[in-house]
Short mmCIF file of C-alpha atoms in Angstrom, two decimals:
data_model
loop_
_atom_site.label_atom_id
_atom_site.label_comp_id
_atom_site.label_asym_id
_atom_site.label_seq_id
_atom_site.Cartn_x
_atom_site.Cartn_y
_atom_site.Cartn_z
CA UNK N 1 2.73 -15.15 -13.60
CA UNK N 2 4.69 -11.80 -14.56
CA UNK N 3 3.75 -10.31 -11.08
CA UNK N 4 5.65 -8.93 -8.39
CA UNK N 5 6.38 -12.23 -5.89
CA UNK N 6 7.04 -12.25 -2.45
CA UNK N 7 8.62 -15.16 -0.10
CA UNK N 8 8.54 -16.67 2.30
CA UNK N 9 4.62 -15.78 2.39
CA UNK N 10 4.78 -16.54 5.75
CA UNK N 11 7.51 -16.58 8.70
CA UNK N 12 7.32 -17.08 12.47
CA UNK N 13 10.17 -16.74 14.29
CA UNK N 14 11.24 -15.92 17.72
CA UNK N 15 12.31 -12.58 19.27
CA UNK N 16 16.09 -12.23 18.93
CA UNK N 17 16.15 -14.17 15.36
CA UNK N 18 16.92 -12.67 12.12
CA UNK N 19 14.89 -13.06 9.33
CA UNK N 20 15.32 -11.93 5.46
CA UNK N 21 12.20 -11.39 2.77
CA UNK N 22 13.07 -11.60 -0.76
CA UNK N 23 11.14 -9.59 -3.50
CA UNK N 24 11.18 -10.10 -7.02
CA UNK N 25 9.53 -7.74 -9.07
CA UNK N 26 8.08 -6.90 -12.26
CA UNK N 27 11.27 -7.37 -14.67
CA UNK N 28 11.01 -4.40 -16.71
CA UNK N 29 10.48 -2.24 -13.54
CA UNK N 30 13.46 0.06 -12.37
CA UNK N 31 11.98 0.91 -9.31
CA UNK N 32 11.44 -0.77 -6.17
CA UNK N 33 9.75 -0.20 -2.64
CA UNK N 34 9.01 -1.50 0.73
CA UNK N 35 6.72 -1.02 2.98
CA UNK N 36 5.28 -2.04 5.97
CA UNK N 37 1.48 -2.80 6.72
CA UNK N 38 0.15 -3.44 10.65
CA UNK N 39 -3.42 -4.42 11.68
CA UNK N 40 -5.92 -1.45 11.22
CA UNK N 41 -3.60 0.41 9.10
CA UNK N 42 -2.58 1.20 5.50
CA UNK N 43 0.71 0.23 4.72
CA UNK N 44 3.84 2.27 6.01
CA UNK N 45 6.79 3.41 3.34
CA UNK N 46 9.84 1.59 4.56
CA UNK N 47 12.67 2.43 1.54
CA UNK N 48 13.02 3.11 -2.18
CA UNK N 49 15.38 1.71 -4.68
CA UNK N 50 16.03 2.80 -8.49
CA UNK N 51 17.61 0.05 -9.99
CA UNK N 52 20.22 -1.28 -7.39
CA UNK N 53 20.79 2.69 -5.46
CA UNK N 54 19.00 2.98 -2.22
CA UNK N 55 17.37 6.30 -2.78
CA UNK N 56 15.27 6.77 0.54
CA UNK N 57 14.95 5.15 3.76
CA UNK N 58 11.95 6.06 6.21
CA UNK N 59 12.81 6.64 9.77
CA UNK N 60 10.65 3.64 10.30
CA UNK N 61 13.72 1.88 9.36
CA UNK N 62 15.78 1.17 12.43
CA UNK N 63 19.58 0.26 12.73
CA UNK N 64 18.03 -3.38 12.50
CA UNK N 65 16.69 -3.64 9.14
CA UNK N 66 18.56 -3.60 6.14
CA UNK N 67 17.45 -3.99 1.97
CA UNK N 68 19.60 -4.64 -0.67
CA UNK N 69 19.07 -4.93 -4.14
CA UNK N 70 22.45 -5.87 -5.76
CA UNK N 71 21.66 -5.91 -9.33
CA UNK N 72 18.78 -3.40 -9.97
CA UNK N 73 16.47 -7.22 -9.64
CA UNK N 74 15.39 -8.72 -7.04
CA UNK N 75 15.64 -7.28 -3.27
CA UNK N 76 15.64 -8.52 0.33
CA UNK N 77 14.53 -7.27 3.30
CA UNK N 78 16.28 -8.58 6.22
CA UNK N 79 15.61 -7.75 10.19
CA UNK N 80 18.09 -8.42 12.44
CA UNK N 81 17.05 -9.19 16.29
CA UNK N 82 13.33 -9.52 15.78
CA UNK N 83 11.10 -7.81 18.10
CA UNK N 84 7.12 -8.76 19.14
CA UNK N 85 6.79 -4.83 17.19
CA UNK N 86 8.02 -6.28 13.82
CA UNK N 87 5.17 -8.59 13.20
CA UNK N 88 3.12 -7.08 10.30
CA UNK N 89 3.11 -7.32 6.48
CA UNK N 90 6.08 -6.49 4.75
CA UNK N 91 4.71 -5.85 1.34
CA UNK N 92 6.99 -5.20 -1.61
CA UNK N 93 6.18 -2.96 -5.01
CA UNK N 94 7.54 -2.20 -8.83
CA UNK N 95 6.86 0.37 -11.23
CA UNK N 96 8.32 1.79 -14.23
CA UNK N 97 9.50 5.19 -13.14
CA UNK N 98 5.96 7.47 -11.92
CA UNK N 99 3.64 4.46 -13.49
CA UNK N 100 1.18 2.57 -12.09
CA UNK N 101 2.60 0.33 -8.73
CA UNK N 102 2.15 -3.10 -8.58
CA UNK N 103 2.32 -4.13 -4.91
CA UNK N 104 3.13 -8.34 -4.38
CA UNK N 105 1.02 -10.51 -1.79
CA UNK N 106 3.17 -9.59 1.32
CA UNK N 107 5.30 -11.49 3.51
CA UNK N 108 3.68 -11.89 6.58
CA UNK N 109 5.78 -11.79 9.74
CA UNK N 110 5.49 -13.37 13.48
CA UNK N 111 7.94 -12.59 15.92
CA UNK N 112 6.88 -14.94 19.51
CA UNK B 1 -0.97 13.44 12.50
CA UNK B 2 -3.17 11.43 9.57
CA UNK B 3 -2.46 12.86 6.62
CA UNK B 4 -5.65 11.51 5.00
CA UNK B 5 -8.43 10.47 7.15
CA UNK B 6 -11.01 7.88 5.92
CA UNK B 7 -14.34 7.10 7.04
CA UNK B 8 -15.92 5.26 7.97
CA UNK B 9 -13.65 2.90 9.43
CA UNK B 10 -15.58 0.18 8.72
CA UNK B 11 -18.73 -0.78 7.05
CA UNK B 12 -20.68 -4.29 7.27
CA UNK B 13 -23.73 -4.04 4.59
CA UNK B 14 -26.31 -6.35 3.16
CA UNK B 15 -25.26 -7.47 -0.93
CA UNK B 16 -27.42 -5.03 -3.13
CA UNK B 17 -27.30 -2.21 -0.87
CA UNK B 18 -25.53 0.88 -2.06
CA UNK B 19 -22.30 2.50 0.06
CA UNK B 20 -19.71 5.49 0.32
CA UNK B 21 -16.56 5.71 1.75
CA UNK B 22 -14.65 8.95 2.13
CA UNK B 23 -11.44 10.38 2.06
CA UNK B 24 -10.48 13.76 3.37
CA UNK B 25 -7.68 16.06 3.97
CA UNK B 26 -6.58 19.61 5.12
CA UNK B 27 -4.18 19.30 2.02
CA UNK B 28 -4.32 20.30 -1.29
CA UNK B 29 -3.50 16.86 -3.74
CA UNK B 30 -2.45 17.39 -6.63
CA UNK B 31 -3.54 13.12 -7.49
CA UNK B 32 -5.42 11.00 -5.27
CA UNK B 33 -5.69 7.45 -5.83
CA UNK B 34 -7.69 4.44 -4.58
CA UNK B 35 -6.75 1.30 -4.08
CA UNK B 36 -8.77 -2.26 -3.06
CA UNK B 37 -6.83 -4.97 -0.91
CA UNK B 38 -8.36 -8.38 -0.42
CA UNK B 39 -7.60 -10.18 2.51
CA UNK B 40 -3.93 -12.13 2.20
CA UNK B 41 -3.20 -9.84 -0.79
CA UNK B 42 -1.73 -6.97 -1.44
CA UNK B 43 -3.06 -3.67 -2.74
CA UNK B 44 -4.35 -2.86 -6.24
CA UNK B 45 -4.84 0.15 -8.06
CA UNK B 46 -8.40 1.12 -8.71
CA UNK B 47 -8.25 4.47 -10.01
CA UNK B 48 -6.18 8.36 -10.30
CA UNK B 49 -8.34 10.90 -9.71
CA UNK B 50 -6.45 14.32 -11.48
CA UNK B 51 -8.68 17.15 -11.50
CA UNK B 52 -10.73 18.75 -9.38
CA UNK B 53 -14.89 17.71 -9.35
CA UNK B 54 -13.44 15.13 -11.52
CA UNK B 55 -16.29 11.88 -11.28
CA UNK B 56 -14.76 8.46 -12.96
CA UNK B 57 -16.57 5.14 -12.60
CA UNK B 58 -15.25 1.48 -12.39
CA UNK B 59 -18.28 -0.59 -13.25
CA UNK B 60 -20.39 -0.55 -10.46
CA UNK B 61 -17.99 1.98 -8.50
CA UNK B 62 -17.89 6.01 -8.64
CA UNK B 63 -15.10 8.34 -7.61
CA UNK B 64 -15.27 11.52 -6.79
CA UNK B 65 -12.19 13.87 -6.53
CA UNK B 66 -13.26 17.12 -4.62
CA UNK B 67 -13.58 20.77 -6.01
CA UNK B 68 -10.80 22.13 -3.81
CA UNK B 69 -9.01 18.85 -4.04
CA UNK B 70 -9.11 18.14 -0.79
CA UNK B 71 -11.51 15.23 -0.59
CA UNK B 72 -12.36 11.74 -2.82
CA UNK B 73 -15.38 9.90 -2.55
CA UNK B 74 -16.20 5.81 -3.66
CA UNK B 75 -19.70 4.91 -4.28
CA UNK B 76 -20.67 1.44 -4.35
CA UNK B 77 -23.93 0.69 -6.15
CA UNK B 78 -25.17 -2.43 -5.54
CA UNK B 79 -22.60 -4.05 -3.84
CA UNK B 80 -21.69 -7.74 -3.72
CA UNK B 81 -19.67 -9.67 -1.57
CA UNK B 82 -16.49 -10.07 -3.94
CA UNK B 83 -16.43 -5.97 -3.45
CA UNK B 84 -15.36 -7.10 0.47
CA UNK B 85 -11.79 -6.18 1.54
CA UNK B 86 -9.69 -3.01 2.65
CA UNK B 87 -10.29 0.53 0.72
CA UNK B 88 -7.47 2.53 0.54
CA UNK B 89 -6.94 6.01 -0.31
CA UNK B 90 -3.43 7.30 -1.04
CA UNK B 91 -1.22 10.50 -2.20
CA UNK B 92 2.09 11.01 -3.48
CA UNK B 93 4.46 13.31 -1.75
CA UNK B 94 6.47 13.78 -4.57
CA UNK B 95 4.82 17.16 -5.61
CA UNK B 96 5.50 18.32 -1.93
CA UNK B 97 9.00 18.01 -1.48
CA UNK B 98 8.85 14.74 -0.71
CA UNK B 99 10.68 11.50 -2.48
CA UNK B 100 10.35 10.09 -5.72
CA UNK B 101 7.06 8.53 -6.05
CA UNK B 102 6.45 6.97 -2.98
CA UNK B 103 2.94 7.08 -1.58
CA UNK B 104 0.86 7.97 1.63
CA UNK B 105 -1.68 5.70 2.90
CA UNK B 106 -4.64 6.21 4.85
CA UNK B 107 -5.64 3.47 7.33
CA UNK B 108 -8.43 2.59 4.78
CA UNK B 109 -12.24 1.80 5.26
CA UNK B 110 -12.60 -2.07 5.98
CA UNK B 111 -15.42 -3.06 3.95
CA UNK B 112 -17.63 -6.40 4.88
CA UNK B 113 -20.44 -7.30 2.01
CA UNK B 114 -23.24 -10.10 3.38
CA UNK B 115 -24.73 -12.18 0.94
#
């Protein structure tokens, strides 16, 4: 499967915890986003990487989350100090500069 | 303030019966695009819709991209329950300042087909 792939698929964690999603995308794609998806919505841009430069964070993004992507590959998402407001789907997408996105499964996420 | 507004919200229908959703706006797109998302899954492009009046079908699905450009359509003939899950409509800010090819969601049109 040459998709874009998404783990853990599923976390539950406790408020205060820190957590980290990792994304692997498409390997030919040079770009790389985040976003964020809550019940009853679409999802939510979070930030935007081309190759390993963070080009645009949303102002969803507090002080507690922070995405890397060191070598232009794969990324992570991690949250620091989970909050009960953090649970939703943290879905992850590739492209190839403007083309078609490819979005991955999501990694759902349950702060207690 | 919703960018794009989608209606309905959502939609429970008998397989074989024929739906639309819509998608409107104050704006002026220059693109809109739809997208399908299953349950557990994330989303998947359906279709671009460029110009305006512009009508493309998918099978047993027809979009509709508005005159003014304002506005998208989906018609579902027929549907069946694999067309169940979350319609999306989204936009690209890019052409309005915005960043480099990031998109705008609506809150979608959760769609429920009963065999």
């Amino acid at each position: 499967d040459t998709g874009v792939s998404q783990n853990p698929r599923h976390k539950i964690t406790k408020r205060g915890q820190n957590v980290t999603f990792r994304c692997d995308p498409i390997s030919e794609h040079n770009r790389l986003y985040w976003y964020r998806q809550t019940l009853g919505q679409g999802p939510e841009f979070l930030t935007y990487f081309q190759n390993e430069a963070q080009l645009e964070k949303s102002r969803l993004l507090s002080d507690r989350f922070s995405a890397e992507r060191p070598k232009g590959s794969f990324s992570t998402l991690e949250i620091q100090r989970t909050e009960q407001g953090d649970s939703a789907m943290y879905l992850c997408a590739s492209r190839w500069d403007t083309g078609e996105l490819f979005f991955g499964e999501g990694s759902r996420l349950t702060v207690l | 303030t919703q960018l794009l507004e989608q209606s309905p919200q959502f939609l429970s229908i008998q397989e074989g019966e024929n739906l639309t959703v819509y998608c409107n706006s104050s704006s002026v797109f220059s693109s809109l695009q739809w997208y399908r998302q299953e349950p557990g899954e994330g989303p998947v492009l359906l279709v671009t819709v460029v110009t305006g009046g512009e009508v493309k079908k998918l099978k047993r699905l027809t979009f509709q991209f508005g005159d003014a450009r304002k506005d998208s359509s989906l018609h579902i003939t027929a549907a069946q329950p694999g067309d169940t899950g979350l319609y999306l409509c989204a936009f690209s800010p890019m052409n309005y300042g915005g960043s480099q090819g990031n998109l705008i969601f609506g809150k979608g049109t959760k769609l429920s087909v009963k065999p």
